[in-house]
Amino acid sequence: MLAAAQGGSEVAFSRLWRDGNPALLRYLRVIAPEAAEDVAAETWLQVVRRLAGFHGDEQGWRAWLFTTARRRAVDEARRRSRRPEKPLEETLPGQWPVSPDAADLALQNIGARSAMALVAQLPAHQAEVILLRVVAGLDTQTVARLVGRSPGAVRVAAHRGLRRMAAILTEAGVTL
Amino acid sequence: MLNSLWPSRRAVPVIGDASLAALLAGAELPAGSAPELRPLVEALAGLRDQPVSDELEGEAGALAAFRNQLGVPNTARQRSAQTPPSRFRPRPVRAAAVAVAMVLGLGGIATAAYAGALPSSLQRLAHDIVGAPAPGTGPAVRPSWASPAARGHRAYGLCTAWAHGTHKQQAVAFRELAAAADGRGNVSAYCATVAHPGTSPSHRPAPAPDRTGRPGGLPTPHGSGRPGGLPTPHGSGKPTGLPAPNSTSAPTAHPTGGPYRHL
């Protein structure tokens, strides 16, 4: 699929996009909640520009995609911190719930939105690491390189985050 | 499956590292794991769940960008026969666009010049140098996108700034374009329909590729001169020690198709 997209196949690229964009947005909505869509669109633009020169397997592709997204998100955060005033539309609450309440979690299955709301409760670095592991499907080593921490620190953050998620669920009385 | 929602507090289950590692890797829980883990298992499954509606918005924009850069549009052959000289038209503009951005060197100014929003003397200069709209030809504020003239000049300028500018110029242009394109995900598609101001969109709708497959009259993203395969976006600042993708291409120790439940 990757090679076909690099060769110019629109169908193949569409598959890559459909596979990658939901995961990208789930990640960005937690690490860059005010600009997730912008950053995702910019990420794809940049990826498209460099796609022809990319070498790597599927894991490498995903690592590249999320690395690009993370750097874009960092740029965006930097830009916003220099210009604190925000257009009104960007200060309106997004469609993404910031905190899960019992109603969010009391679903037949915990769907993507409730699960995301749950992760958004975690400290930022724990949330990021869990999303990169679970949603992006990256292994510990790759995540460690991506976030600039040691693999051990990544593992600890992920485990703490999961334990906290379990505690929140238990507090909310969710049993399945 | 949820069968109860208790308001009372419950004991938080103690979860071992092995279970957590398995959950992170997407594996099934080891046999005999505590049933209290089910909610967490479900939550992680939720993270991997199928896309929800708004997560698949914006594909058209990404595809348009892809087409611009790598794709082979269906209409390529017909167009190349009709408009052979078209590709020569935007090239000087493209080069000059980068030049003026470097000359002016100030984030928003080049963008403003393309958008026709500079004071008239400066706008005249920009017009002479890069073919930005002449003073008076474009509204300085809140452009009317309904006006074909404004749309042509201004949109082309913004698309150029977005495709070629610095991060800041791109960001400024992107916001304007998102408003004009009726959504952030539509910007690429929108720009793909914006012809060079010197040409009528009705005569030469973009993307209009020439024989080389290069879209004519369009502000295509440059960047082909950059070494491929490296994920480092320019100006991104802090190096995170991230892998160049080609360095991670260990022989696929990656048996599963991917982490997503829907695949």
Short mmCIF file of C-alpha atoms in Angstrom, two decimals, chain B:
data_model
loop_
_atom_site.label_atom_id
_atom_site.label_comp_id
_atom_site.label_asym_id
_atom_site.label_seq_id
_atom_site.Cartn_x
_atom_site.Cartn_y
_atom_site.Cartn_z
CA MET B 1 -21.12 -5.36 28.36
CA LEU B 2 -22.20 -2.96 30.98
CA ASN B 3 -24.61 -4.38 33.43
CA SER B 4 -24.41 -2.06 36.36
CA LEU B 5 -23.49 1.45 37.25
CA TRP B 6 -22.87 1.71 40.96
CA PRO B 7 -22.68 5.04 42.65
CA SER B 8 -20.65 3.56 45.46
CA ARG B 9 -16.87 3.39 45.59
CA ARG B 10 -15.20 0.16 44.79
CA ALA B 11 -11.81 -1.22 45.41
CA VAL B 12 -9.39 -0.33 42.66
CA PRO B 13 -8.05 -3.55 41.21
CA VAL B 14 -4.37 -4.24 41.49
CA ILE B 15 -3.00 -4.85 38.04
CA GLY B 16 0.32 -6.50 37.38
CA ASP B 17 2.91 -5.18 34.95
CA ALA B 18 2.61 -8.26 32.77
CA SER B 19 -1.09 -7.66 32.28
CA LEU B 20 -0.50 -4.02 31.47
CA ALA B 21 2.22 -4.83 29.00
CA ALA B 22 -0.10 -7.30 27.31
CA LEU B 23 -2.90 -4.76 27.16
CA LEU B 24 -0.63 -2.13 25.64
CA ALA B 25 0.53 -4.56 23.02
CA GLY B 26 -3.05 -5.30 22.13
CA ALA B 27 -2.89 -8.86 23.29
CA GLU B 28 -5.61 -10.72 25.07
CA LEU B 29 -5.39 -10.74 28.81
CA PRO B 30 -3.65 -13.74 30.28
CA ALA B 31 -6.03 -16.46 31.35
CA GLY B 32 -7.17 -16.06 34.91
CA SER B 33 -6.91 -12.30 34.93
CA ALA B 34 -9.14 -10.47 37.32
CA PRO B 35 -12.59 -9.70 35.96
CA GLU B 36 -12.11 -6.18 37.32
CA LEU B 37 -9.82 -5.62 34.38
CA ARG B 38 -12.67 -5.85 31.92
CA PRO B 39 -13.50 -2.12 31.95
CA LEU B 40 -9.91 -1.23 31.19
CA VAL B 41 -9.78 -3.82 28.44
CA GLU B 42 -12.92 -2.34 26.96
CA ALA B 43 -11.57 1.19 27.22
CA LEU B 44 -8.43 0.24 25.32
CA ALA B 45 -10.55 -1.54 22.76
CA GLY B 46 -12.50 1.70 22.49
CA LEU B 47 -9.31 3.58 21.69
CA ARG B 48 -8.73 1.17 18.82
CA ASP B 49 -12.32 1.26 17.77
CA GLN B 50 -13.53 2.05 14.29
CA PRO B 51 -13.41 5.63 13.11
CA VAL B 52 -16.25 7.85 14.18
CA SER B 53 -17.84 10.20 11.72
CA ASP B 54 -15.70 13.30 12.01
CA GLU B 55 -12.46 11.39 11.95
CA LEU B 56 -12.83 10.76 8.25
CA GLU B 57 -13.54 14.33 7.28
CA GLY B 58 -10.94 16.08 5.23
CA GLU B 59 -9.93 13.22 3.00
CA ALA B 60 -10.69 15.27 -0.10
CA GLY B 61 -8.18 17.87 0.99
CA ALA B 62 -5.47 15.32 1.62
CA LEU B 63 -6.17 13.61 -1.68
CA ALA B 64 -5.98 16.90 -3.53
CA ALA B 65 -2.60 17.57 -1.98
CA PHE B 66 -1.52 14.07 -2.90
CA ARG B 67 -2.69 14.53 -6.47
CA ASN B 68 -0.81 17.77 -6.64
CA GLN B 69 2.38 16.19 -5.49
CA LEU B 70 2.39 12.61 -6.68
CA GLY B 71 -0.79 11.73 -8.40
CA VAL B 72 -1.63 11.20 -12.01
CA PRO B 73 -4.98 12.84 -12.58
CA ASN B 74 -7.33 11.23 -15.06
CA THR B 75 -7.44 14.29 -17.20
CA ALA B 76 -3.70 14.52 -17.65
CA ARG B 77 -3.57 13.55 -21.29
CA GLN B 78 -6.33 15.81 -22.50
CA ARG B 79 -4.95 18.77 -20.67
CA SER B 80 -1.44 18.36 -21.84
CA ALA B 81 -2.63 18.56 -25.39
CA GLN B 82 -4.60 21.71 -24.77
CA THR B 83 -2.35 23.82 -22.66
CA PRO B 84 1.28 23.08 -23.32
CA PRO B 85 2.71 26.46 -22.34
CA SER B 86 0.81 26.72 -19.11
CA ARG B 87 3.52 25.36 -16.91
CA PHE B 88 5.85 28.18 -17.79
CA ARG B 89 3.47 30.71 -16.48
CA PRO B 90 3.57 30.13 -12.74
CA ARG B 91 7.19 29.21 -12.44
CA PRO B 92 8.63 32.72 -12.15
CA VAL B 93 5.92 33.54 -9.68
CA ARG B 94 6.79 30.51 -7.67
CA ALA B 95 10.46 31.38 -7.57
CA ALA B 96 9.69 35.00 -6.85
CA ALA B 97 7.30 34.04 -4.11
CA VAL B 98 10.09 32.40 -2.25
CA ALA B 99 12.37 35.31 -3.04
CA VAL B 100 10.04 37.93 -1.68
CA ALA B 101 9.42 35.91 1.42
CA MET B 102 13.16 35.90 1.96
CA VAL B 103 13.54 39.57 1.11
CA LEU B 104 10.75 40.74 3.30
CA GLY B 105 11.70 38.15 5.83
CA LEU B 106 8.81 39.02 8.09
CA GLY B 107 6.25 36.32 8.60
CA GLY B 108 2.96 37.98 7.94
CA ILE B 109 4.08 40.53 5.41
CA ALA B 110 4.57 38.24 2.49
CA THR B 111 1.28 36.62 3.27
CA ALA B 112 -0.35 40.02 3.49
CA ALA B 113 1.13 40.96 0.15
CA TYR B 114 -0.38 37.92 -1.50
CA ALA B 115 -3.63 38.67 0.19
CA GLY B 116 -3.64 42.21 -1.11
CA ALA B 117 -3.74 43.57 2.38
CA LEU B 118 -0.68 45.80 2.49
CA PRO B 119 -0.58 49.57 2.38
CA SER B 120 -0.69 50.56 -1.27
CA SER B 121 2.96 51.55 -1.65
CA LEU B 122 4.14 48.27 -0.23
CA GLN B 123 1.48 46.43 -2.14
CA ARG B 124 2.72 48.08 -5.35
CA LEU B 125 6.21 46.86 -4.59
CA ALA B 126 4.97 43.38 -3.92
CA HIS B 127 2.94 43.56 -7.10
CA ASP B 128 5.98 44.56 -9.12
CA ILE B 129 8.18 41.92 -7.57
CA VAL B 130 6.01 38.90 -7.25
CA GLY B 131 2.82 39.59 -9.04
CA ALA B 132 0.80 39.98 -5.89
CA PRO B 133 -2.38 41.91 -6.58
CA ALA B 134 -1.83 45.59 -7.38
CA PRO B 135 -3.07 48.13 -4.86
CA GLY B 136 -6.76 48.61 -5.08
CA THR B 137 -7.43 45.38 -6.87
CA GLY B 138 -8.12 43.46 -3.74
CA PRO B 139 -9.99 44.30 -0.60
CA ALA B 140 -7.72 44.88 2.36
CA VAL B 141 -10.02 43.27 4.86
CA ARG B 142 -12.66 40.59 4.78
CA PRO B 143 -12.48 39.78 1.13
CA SER B 144 -15.54 38.86 -0.77
CA TRP B 145 -14.86 35.38 -2.01
CA ALA B 146 -17.86 35.67 -4.22
CA SER B 147 -16.06 38.15 -6.42
CA PRO B 148 -14.24 36.26 -9.13
CA ALA B 149 -11.47 38.84 -9.33
CA ALA B 150 -10.83 38.89 -5.64
CA ARG B 151 -11.11 35.17 -5.54
CA GLY B 152 -8.61 34.69 -8.30
CA HIS B 153 -5.91 37.04 -7.07
CA ARG B 154 -6.37 36.69 -3.42
CA ALA B 155 -6.96 33.00 -3.35
CA TYR B 156 -3.99 32.34 -5.57
CA GLY B 157 -1.84 34.48 -3.34
CA LEU B 158 -3.01 32.77 -0.21
CA CYS B 159 -2.61 29.34 -1.69
CA THR B 160 0.91 30.26 -2.74
CA ALA B 161 1.72 31.56 0.71
CA TRP B 162 0.25 28.44 2.22
CA ALA B 163 2.18 26.14 -0.05
CA HIS B 164 5.48 28.00 -0.10
CA GLY B 165 5.66 30.23 2.89
CA THR B 166 7.23 29.89 6.25
CA HIS B 167 5.30 28.18 8.97
CA LYS B 168 3.89 31.48 10.03
CA GLN B 169 2.85 32.47 6.54
CA GLN B 170 1.33 29.06 6.07
CA ALA B 171 -0.61 29.39 9.28
CA VAL B 172 -1.96 32.83 8.41
CA ALA B 173 -2.89 31.78 4.91
CA PHE B 174 -4.37 28.52 6.12
CA ARG B 175 -6.82 30.29 8.38
CA GLU B 176 -8.02 32.55 5.60
CA LEU B 177 -8.28 29.64 3.24
CA ALA B 178 -10.12 27.49 5.72
CA ALA B 179 -12.75 30.21 5.99
CA ALA B 180 -12.98 30.52 2.24
CA ALA B 181 -12.98 26.79 1.65
CA ASP B 182 -15.66 26.25 4.22
CA GLY B 183 -13.61 24.05 6.42
CA ARG B 184 -10.06 23.29 7.34
CA GLY B 185 -10.14 19.94 5.69
CA ASN B 186 -11.10 21.50 2.38
CA VAL B 187 -8.17 23.83 1.94
CA SER B 188 -6.12 21.58 -0.28
CA ALA B 189 -9.09 20.84 -2.46
CA TYR B 190 -9.93 24.49 -2.57
CA CYS B 191 -6.45 25.50 -3.62
CA ALA B 192 -6.50 22.79 -6.23
CA THR B 193 -9.29 24.71 -7.92
CA VAL B 194 -7.58 28.07 -7.80
CA ALA B 195 -6.02 29.01 -11.08
CA HIS B 196 -3.29 31.54 -11.61
CA PRO B 197 -4.87 35.00 -11.69
CA GLY B 198 -3.84 35.47 -15.27
CA THR B 199 -5.97 32.62 -16.40
CA SER B 200 -9.66 32.17 -16.23
CA PRO B 201 -10.71 29.29 -14.06
CA SER B 202 -13.49 28.55 -16.45
CA HIS B 203 -11.03 28.01 -19.24
CA ARG B 204 -8.44 26.16 -17.32
CA PRO B 205 -9.74 24.56 -14.19
CA ALA B 206 -7.02 23.33 -11.95
CA PRO B 207 -5.44 20.95 -11.39
CA ALA B 208 -4.27 21.19 -14.95
CA PRO B 209 -1.20 19.09 -15.32
CA ASP B 210 1.13 19.48 -18.23
CA ARG B 211 3.21 16.88 -19.96
CA THR B 212 5.50 16.52 -17.04
CA GLY B 213 2.63 15.78 -14.76
CA ARG B 214 3.17 19.01 -12.96
CA PRO B 215 -0.06 20.81 -12.23
CA GLY B 216 -0.21 23.98 -14.21
CA GLY B 217 -1.10 27.33 -12.75
CA LEU B 218 -1.18 25.96 -9.27
CA PRO B 219 0.83 26.88 -6.28
CA THR B 220 2.16 23.44 -5.67
CA PRO B 221 4.12 22.77 -2.56
CA HIS B 222 7.78 22.74 -3.31
CA GLY B 223 10.19 20.76 -1.31
CA SER B 224 11.32 18.25 -3.83
CA GLY B 225 14.82 19.54 -3.31
CA ARG B 226 14.84 18.33 0.20
CA PRO B 227 16.37 14.97 0.94
CA GLY B 228 13.56 12.52 0.94
CA GLY B 229 12.95 9.98 3.60
CA LEU B 230 13.80 12.28 6.44
CA PRO B 231 10.88 13.06 8.65
CA THR B 232 12.33 16.27 10.02
CA PRO B 233 10.07 19.17 9.24
CA HIS B 234 12.09 22.31 8.86
CA GLY B 235 11.92 24.79 11.64
CA SER B 236 10.41 22.33 14.02
CA GLY B 237 12.91 23.19 16.65
CA LYS B 238 13.76 20.68 19.23
CA PRO B 239 15.34 17.55 17.83
CA THR B 240 13.69 14.65 19.50
CA GLY B 241 16.17 12.10 18.37
CA LEU B 242 13.49 10.66 16.22
CA PRO B 243 14.18 7.97 13.74
CA ALA B 244 14.65 8.68 10.15
CA PRO B 245 12.14 6.19 8.86
CA ASN B 246 14.70 4.39 6.79
CA SER B 247 16.70 3.65 9.89
CA THR B 248 13.79 1.92 11.52
CA SER B 249 13.16 -0.41 8.69
CA ALA B 250 14.13 -3.49 10.50
CA PRO B 251 12.77 -6.49 8.69
CA THR B 252 9.12 -6.49 9.57
CA ALA B 253 9.06 -7.70 13.10
CA HIS B 254 5.48 -6.71 12.81
CA PRO B 255 3.28 -9.66 12.16
CA THR B 256 -0.07 -8.04 12.69
CA GLY B 257 -1.62 -5.85 10.09
CA GLY B 258 -1.92 -2.92 12.41
CA PRO B 259 -3.33 -1.82 15.68
CA TYR B 260 -6.74 -0.88 14.50
CA ARG B 261 -9.65 -3.03 15.26
CA HIS B 262 -11.30 -2.33 11.96
CA LEU B 263 -8.47 -3.62 9.85
#
